[in-house]
Amino acid sequence: MLSRIPIVTRALNPFEKEYFNYQAELERRLMRTFPQYYYFKKGTLAERKFLDIQNGVISKQPNVWYPKGIPDVKHGRDRRFKQNILIPGEEANKNDEKNLSRPIEVNARVTEADKTNNMSSLNRKLSHTLYLIVKEKDQWKFPSFNLESQSLHTAAEKGLVDLGGNQIKIWTVSNTPAAVIKYCEGELVAPTYESPDERIERHYIIKSHIVAGSFQPMNIEYKWVTNDEAASFFDNSYFQQVRHLLANF
């Protein structure tokens, strides 16, 4: 079971967005006043440029009614509200990495592979765990390899390299199998099935993560799918035996 762990955090639901926004606003409201005297020497041109672009505050005046409450101004800040600090702009190129005023551009969560539904690309569904599945004998399943004179995890690692090329870098979660799938005369049977008269073929599942490199298989049909997508490719009996191993995100 080779997987690619999520690259970005999952999208927040409306309640979570409201909660984290409230916590961030509360933290900014309770934060200490920005110590401008530490960063800008008094009476300098740099201090003047900094003060000129700051939003002014309303000071307390006698015999004046304030609908939103009496101002509580200390060190040039109304402590009833959060403090917004503006940084003086720089004339340097906005593409220059050393320019602190350059705009922050957030990468899109939806990639080109998502738009084209390219299921053979690892650069898709960035907030979900992807699993490698291959097509063997007209059935989709996890890749399997014959066990020779080596340990289970060694056979799994060697088989993945032979399947995906030597550019792939993987990490095996454990040397102990996560599960076992039993076949009797080519038919999938329950994990507790035992028969002394009939030969049972066992498929041990070793969990691994792809951590670097590229997956470049030869002459095999494969896909990188999420938990929900795997259910539509796997046979129902096969999916029921491995679904507890799949992540929910």
Short mmCIF file of C-alpha atoms in Angstrom, two decimals:
data_model
loop_
_atom_site.label_atom_id
_atom_site.label_comp_id
_atom_site.label_asym_id
_atom_site.label_seq_id
_atom_site.Cartn_x
_atom_site.Cartn_y
_atom_site.Cartn_z
CA MET A 1 0.00 0.00 0.00
CA LEU A 2 1.95 2.98 -1.32
CA SER A 3 0.48 6.36 -0.40
CA ARG A 4 1.22 10.04 -0.83
CA ILE A 5 0.37 11.96 2.31
CA PRO A 6 -1.48 15.32 2.06
CA ILE A 7 0.67 18.25 0.93
CA VAL A 8 -1.60 21.05 2.15
CA THR A 9 -4.08 21.27 4.99
CA ARG A 10 -7.67 20.43 4.19
CA ALA A 11 -10.18 23.15 3.43
CA LEU A 12 -12.00 24.49 6.49
CA ASN A 13 -15.76 24.31 6.84
CA PRO A 14 -17.70 27.54 7.61
CA PHE A 15 -17.76 26.90 11.37
CA GLU A 16 -14.00 26.30 11.51
CA LYS A 17 -13.36 29.46 9.48
CA GLU A 18 -15.43 31.52 11.90
CA TYR A 19 -13.71 29.96 14.91
CA PHE A 20 -10.14 30.53 13.70
CA ASN A 21 -11.00 34.04 12.50
CA TYR A 22 -12.40 34.85 15.96
CA GLN A 23 -9.27 33.49 17.67
CA ALA A 24 -7.00 35.49 15.34
CA GLU A 25 -8.96 38.71 15.86
CA LEU A 26 -8.98 38.18 19.64
CA GLU A 27 -5.22 37.59 19.67
CA ARG A 28 -4.60 40.79 17.70
CA ARG A 29 -6.95 42.67 19.98
CA LEU A 30 -5.06 41.58 23.12
CA MET A 31 -1.55 41.86 21.68
CA ARG A 32 0.89 44.40 23.06
CA THR A 33 1.18 47.76 21.31
CA PHE A 34 3.72 47.76 18.50
CA PRO A 35 7.00 49.25 19.90
CA GLN A 36 7.75 51.73 17.15
CA TYR A 37 10.38 53.41 19.32
CA TYR A 38 12.42 50.21 19.10
CA TYR A 39 12.45 50.07 15.30
CA PHE A 40 12.40 53.77 14.43
CA LYS A 41 14.65 56.32 16.12
CA LYS A 42 12.74 59.37 17.31
CA GLY A 43 12.97 62.38 15.01
CA THR A 44 14.32 60.49 12.01
CA LEU A 45 12.96 60.44 8.49
CA ALA A 46 12.20 56.73 8.82
CA GLU A 47 9.93 57.43 11.81
CA ARG A 48 8.16 60.19 9.90
CA LYS A 49 7.50 57.91 6.92
CA PHE A 50 6.15 55.24 9.26
CA LEU A 51 3.83 57.62 11.13
CA ASP A 52 2.53 59.27 7.96
CA ILE A 53 0.94 56.08 6.65
CA GLN A 54 -0.58 54.87 9.92
CA ASN A 55 -4.30 55.25 10.45
CA GLY A 56 -4.92 57.93 13.05
CA VAL A 57 -6.96 57.36 16.20
CA ILE A 58 -9.65 59.51 17.79
CA SER A 59 -8.55 60.89 21.13
CA LYS A 60 -10.83 61.52 24.08
CA GLN A 61 -12.31 65.01 24.14
CA PRO A 62 -14.39 66.64 26.90
CA ASN A 63 -18.14 67.12 26.40
CA VAL A 64 -18.17 64.78 23.39
CA TRP A 65 -20.44 61.75 23.05
CA TYR A 66 -18.87 58.67 21.43
CA PRO A 67 -21.41 56.15 19.99
CA LYS A 68 -18.87 53.30 20.03
CA GLY A 69 -17.52 54.02 23.50
CA ILE A 70 -14.96 56.34 25.01
CA PRO A 71 -11.53 56.03 23.30
CA ASP A 72 -8.77 54.42 25.33
CA VAL A 73 -5.65 55.75 23.62
CA LYS A 74 -2.20 54.73 24.84
CA HIS A 75 1.02 55.17 22.81
CA GLY A 76 -0.93 56.18 19.73
CA ARG A 77 -3.26 53.17 19.80
CA ASP A 78 -6.92 52.80 20.76
CA ARG A 79 -6.72 49.73 22.98
CA ARG A 80 -10.37 48.87 22.40
CA PHE A 81 -9.50 47.58 18.93
CA LYS A 82 -6.78 45.60 17.24
CA GLN A 83 -3.76 47.48 15.94
CA ASN A 84 -3.11 47.46 12.19
CA ILE A 85 0.50 48.22 11.31
CA LEU A 86 1.32 49.50 7.83
CA ILE A 87 4.87 49.14 6.49
CA PRO A 88 6.28 51.96 4.35
CA GLY A 89 6.44 51.00 0.68
CA GLU A 90 9.73 50.40 -1.07
CA GLU A 91 10.69 51.53 -4.55
CA ALA A 92 12.40 48.25 -5.31
CA ASN A 93 11.11 45.70 -7.77
CA LYS A 94 8.03 43.94 -6.40
CA ASN A 95 9.38 40.62 -7.68
CA ASP A 96 12.52 41.06 -5.61
CA GLU A 97 12.53 38.53 -2.74
CA LYS A 98 14.24 41.09 -0.49
CA ASN A 99 11.38 43.56 -0.90
CA LEU A 100 9.28 43.30 2.25
CA SER A 101 6.42 45.20 0.66
CA ARG A 102 5.91 42.82 -2.23
CA PRO A 103 2.43 41.23 -2.30
CA ILE A 104 2.06 37.69 -1.05
CA GLU A 105 0.76 35.38 -3.76
CA VAL A 106 -0.91 32.23 -2.52
CA ASN A 107 -0.62 29.13 -4.70
CA ALA A 108 -3.88 27.64 -5.89
CA ARG A 109 -5.20 24.55 -4.10
CA VAL A 110 -6.61 23.26 -7.39
CA THR A 111 -3.84 22.08 -9.71
CA GLU A 112 -3.82 21.49 -13.45
CA ALA A 113 -4.12 17.75 -12.78
CA ASP A 114 -7.33 18.41 -10.84
CA LYS A 115 -8.78 20.44 -13.70
CA THR A 116 -8.02 17.72 -16.27
CA ASN A 117 -8.82 14.87 -13.84
CA ASN A 118 -5.42 13.32 -14.49
CA MET A 119 -5.50 10.39 -12.04
CA SER A 120 -1.99 9.26 -12.98
CA SER A 121 -0.48 12.45 -11.55
CA LEU A 122 0.75 12.83 -7.99
CA ASN A 123 0.08 16.57 -8.20
CA ARG A 124 -3.66 16.27 -7.55
CA LYS A 125 -5.98 16.29 -4.53
CA LEU A 126 -3.27 18.04 -2.50
CA SER A 127 -5.31 17.98 0.71
CA HIS A 128 -6.06 14.25 0.51
CA THR A 129 -4.07 11.05 0.88
CA LEU A 130 -3.51 9.33 -2.47
CA TYR A 131 -3.06 5.58 -2.90
CA LEU A 132 -1.41 3.76 -5.76
CA ILE A 133 -3.63 1.18 -7.44
CA VAL A 134 -2.80 -0.93 -10.48
CA LYS A 135 -4.88 -2.98 -12.88
CA GLU A 136 -4.14 -6.70 -12.77
CA LYS A 137 -6.27 -9.26 -14.63
CA ASP A 138 -8.97 -6.63 -15.31
CA GLN A 139 -9.22 -5.82 -11.60
CA TRP A 140 -7.99 -2.78 -9.71
CA LYS A 141 -6.03 -3.48 -6.52
CA PHE A 142 -2.90 -2.53 -4.64
CA PRO A 143 0.33 -3.64 -6.38
CA SER A 144 1.49 -7.10 -5.32
CA PHE A 145 4.84 -8.87 -5.66
CA ASN A 146 6.02 -12.43 -5.26
CA LEU A 147 7.85 -13.25 -2.05
CA GLU A 148 11.21 -14.91 -2.57
CA SER A 149 14.03 -15.41 -0.06
CA GLN A 150 13.68 -12.01 1.65
CA SER A 151 11.57 -10.36 4.32
CA LEU A 152 8.14 -8.93 3.56
CA HIS A 153 9.08 -5.25 3.75
CA THR A 154 12.22 -5.83 1.65
CA ALA A 155 10.18 -7.56 -1.04
CA ALA A 156 7.67 -4.69 -1.00
CA GLU A 157 10.36 -2.01 -1.33
CA LYS A 158 12.17 -3.88 -4.12
CA GLY A 159 8.90 -4.49 -5.94
CA LEU A 160 7.91 -0.81 -5.83
CA VAL A 161 11.29 0.24 -7.22
CA ASP A 162 11.02 -2.32 -10.01
CA LEU A 163 7.49 -1.12 -10.73
CA GLY A 164 7.97 2.65 -10.52
CA GLY A 165 11.62 3.10 -11.47
CA ASN A 166 14.70 3.91 -9.44
CA GLN A 167 13.77 7.62 -9.17
CA ILE A 168 11.17 6.87 -6.52
CA LYS A 169 12.02 7.41 -2.85
CA ILE A 170 9.81 5.56 -0.38
CA TRP A 171 9.62 5.11 3.37
CA THR A 172 8.21 1.94 4.89
CA VAL A 173 5.97 2.61 7.88
CA SER A 174 6.60 -0.74 9.57
CA ASN A 175 8.21 -4.08 8.88
CA THR A 176 5.06 -5.73 10.24
CA PRO A 177 2.16 -6.23 7.80
CA ALA A 178 -0.86 -4.00 8.38
CA ALA A 179 -3.28 -6.66 7.18
CA VAL A 180 -3.52 -9.92 5.27
CA ILE A 181 -5.85 -10.82 2.41
CA LYS A 182 -6.60 -14.48 1.70
CA TYR A 183 -7.43 -16.12 -1.62
CA CYS A 184 -8.65 -19.69 -2.03
CA GLU A 185 -8.42 -21.05 -5.58
CA GLY A 186 -8.34 -17.50 -6.89
CA GLU A 187 -11.38 -16.33 -4.92
CA LEU A 188 -11.21 -13.75 -2.15
CA VAL A 189 -12.20 -15.23 1.23
CA ALA A 190 -12.65 -13.89 4.75
CA PRO A 191 -9.50 -13.22 6.82
CA THR A 192 -10.53 -15.91 9.32
CA TYR A 193 -11.02 -18.54 6.64
CA GLU A 194 -8.94 -21.70 7.12
CA SER A 195 -8.94 -24.88 5.06
CA PRO A 196 -6.36 -27.65 5.52
CA ASP A 197 -7.32 -29.39 2.26
CA GLU A 198 -7.23 -26.39 -0.05
CA ARG A 199 -4.32 -24.12 -0.77
CA ILE A 200 -4.64 -20.58 0.56
CA GLU A 201 -2.77 -17.73 -1.04
CA ARG A 202 -1.99 -14.89 1.36
CA HIS A 203 -1.35 -11.28 0.36
CA TYR A 204 0.36 -9.31 3.15
CA ILE A 205 -0.12 -5.54 3.04
CA ILE A 206 2.91 -3.40 3.86
CA LYS A 207 2.30 0.34 4.30
CA SER A 208 4.72 2.76 2.60
CA HIS A 209 4.85 6.47 1.77
CA ILE A 210 6.37 8.11 -1.28
CA VAL A 211 8.48 10.97 0.08
CA ALA A 212 10.45 12.19 -2.95
CA GLY A 213 11.29 11.45 -6.54
CA SER A 214 8.91 10.53 -9.31
CA PHE A 215 6.83 7.45 -10.07
CA GLN A 216 7.50 6.27 -13.62
CA PRO A 217 5.99 2.80 -14.21
CA MET A 218 6.41 0.87 -17.43
CA ASN A 219 3.74 -1.14 -19.27
CA ILE A 220 1.14 -1.06 -16.50
CA GLU A 221 -2.10 0.83 -15.99
CA TYR A 222 -2.15 2.70 -12.69
CA LYS A 223 -3.93 5.50 -10.85
CA TRP A 224 -3.48 7.63 -7.73
CA VAL A 225 -6.83 7.69 -5.96
CA THR A 226 -8.31 8.96 -2.70
CA ASN A 227 -10.28 6.92 -0.19
CA ASP A 228 -13.61 7.79 -1.79
CA GLU A 229 -12.33 7.20 -5.32
CA ALA A 230 -10.89 3.79 -4.39
CA ALA A 231 -14.38 2.52 -3.59
CA SER A 232 -15.43 3.04 -7.22
CA PHE A 233 -12.42 1.12 -8.61
CA PHE A 234 -12.04 -1.78 -6.17
CA ASP A 235 -14.27 -4.80 -6.17
CA ASN A 236 -16.72 -4.44 -3.28
CA SER A 237 -15.45 -7.51 -1.39
CA TYR A 238 -11.85 -6.35 -1.80
CA PHE A 239 -12.69 -2.81 -0.68
CA GLN A 240 -14.47 -4.05 2.45
CA GLN A 241 -11.28 -5.84 3.57
CA VAL A 242 -8.96 -2.84 3.06
CA ARG A 243 -11.20 0.16 3.77
CA HIS A 244 -10.13 0.28 7.45
CA LEU A 245 -6.54 0.87 6.27
CA LEU A 246 -7.42 3.97 4.25
CA ALA A 247 -7.23 7.46 5.70
CA ASN A 248 -10.41 9.53 5.94
CA PHE A 249 -8.72 12.59 4.42
#
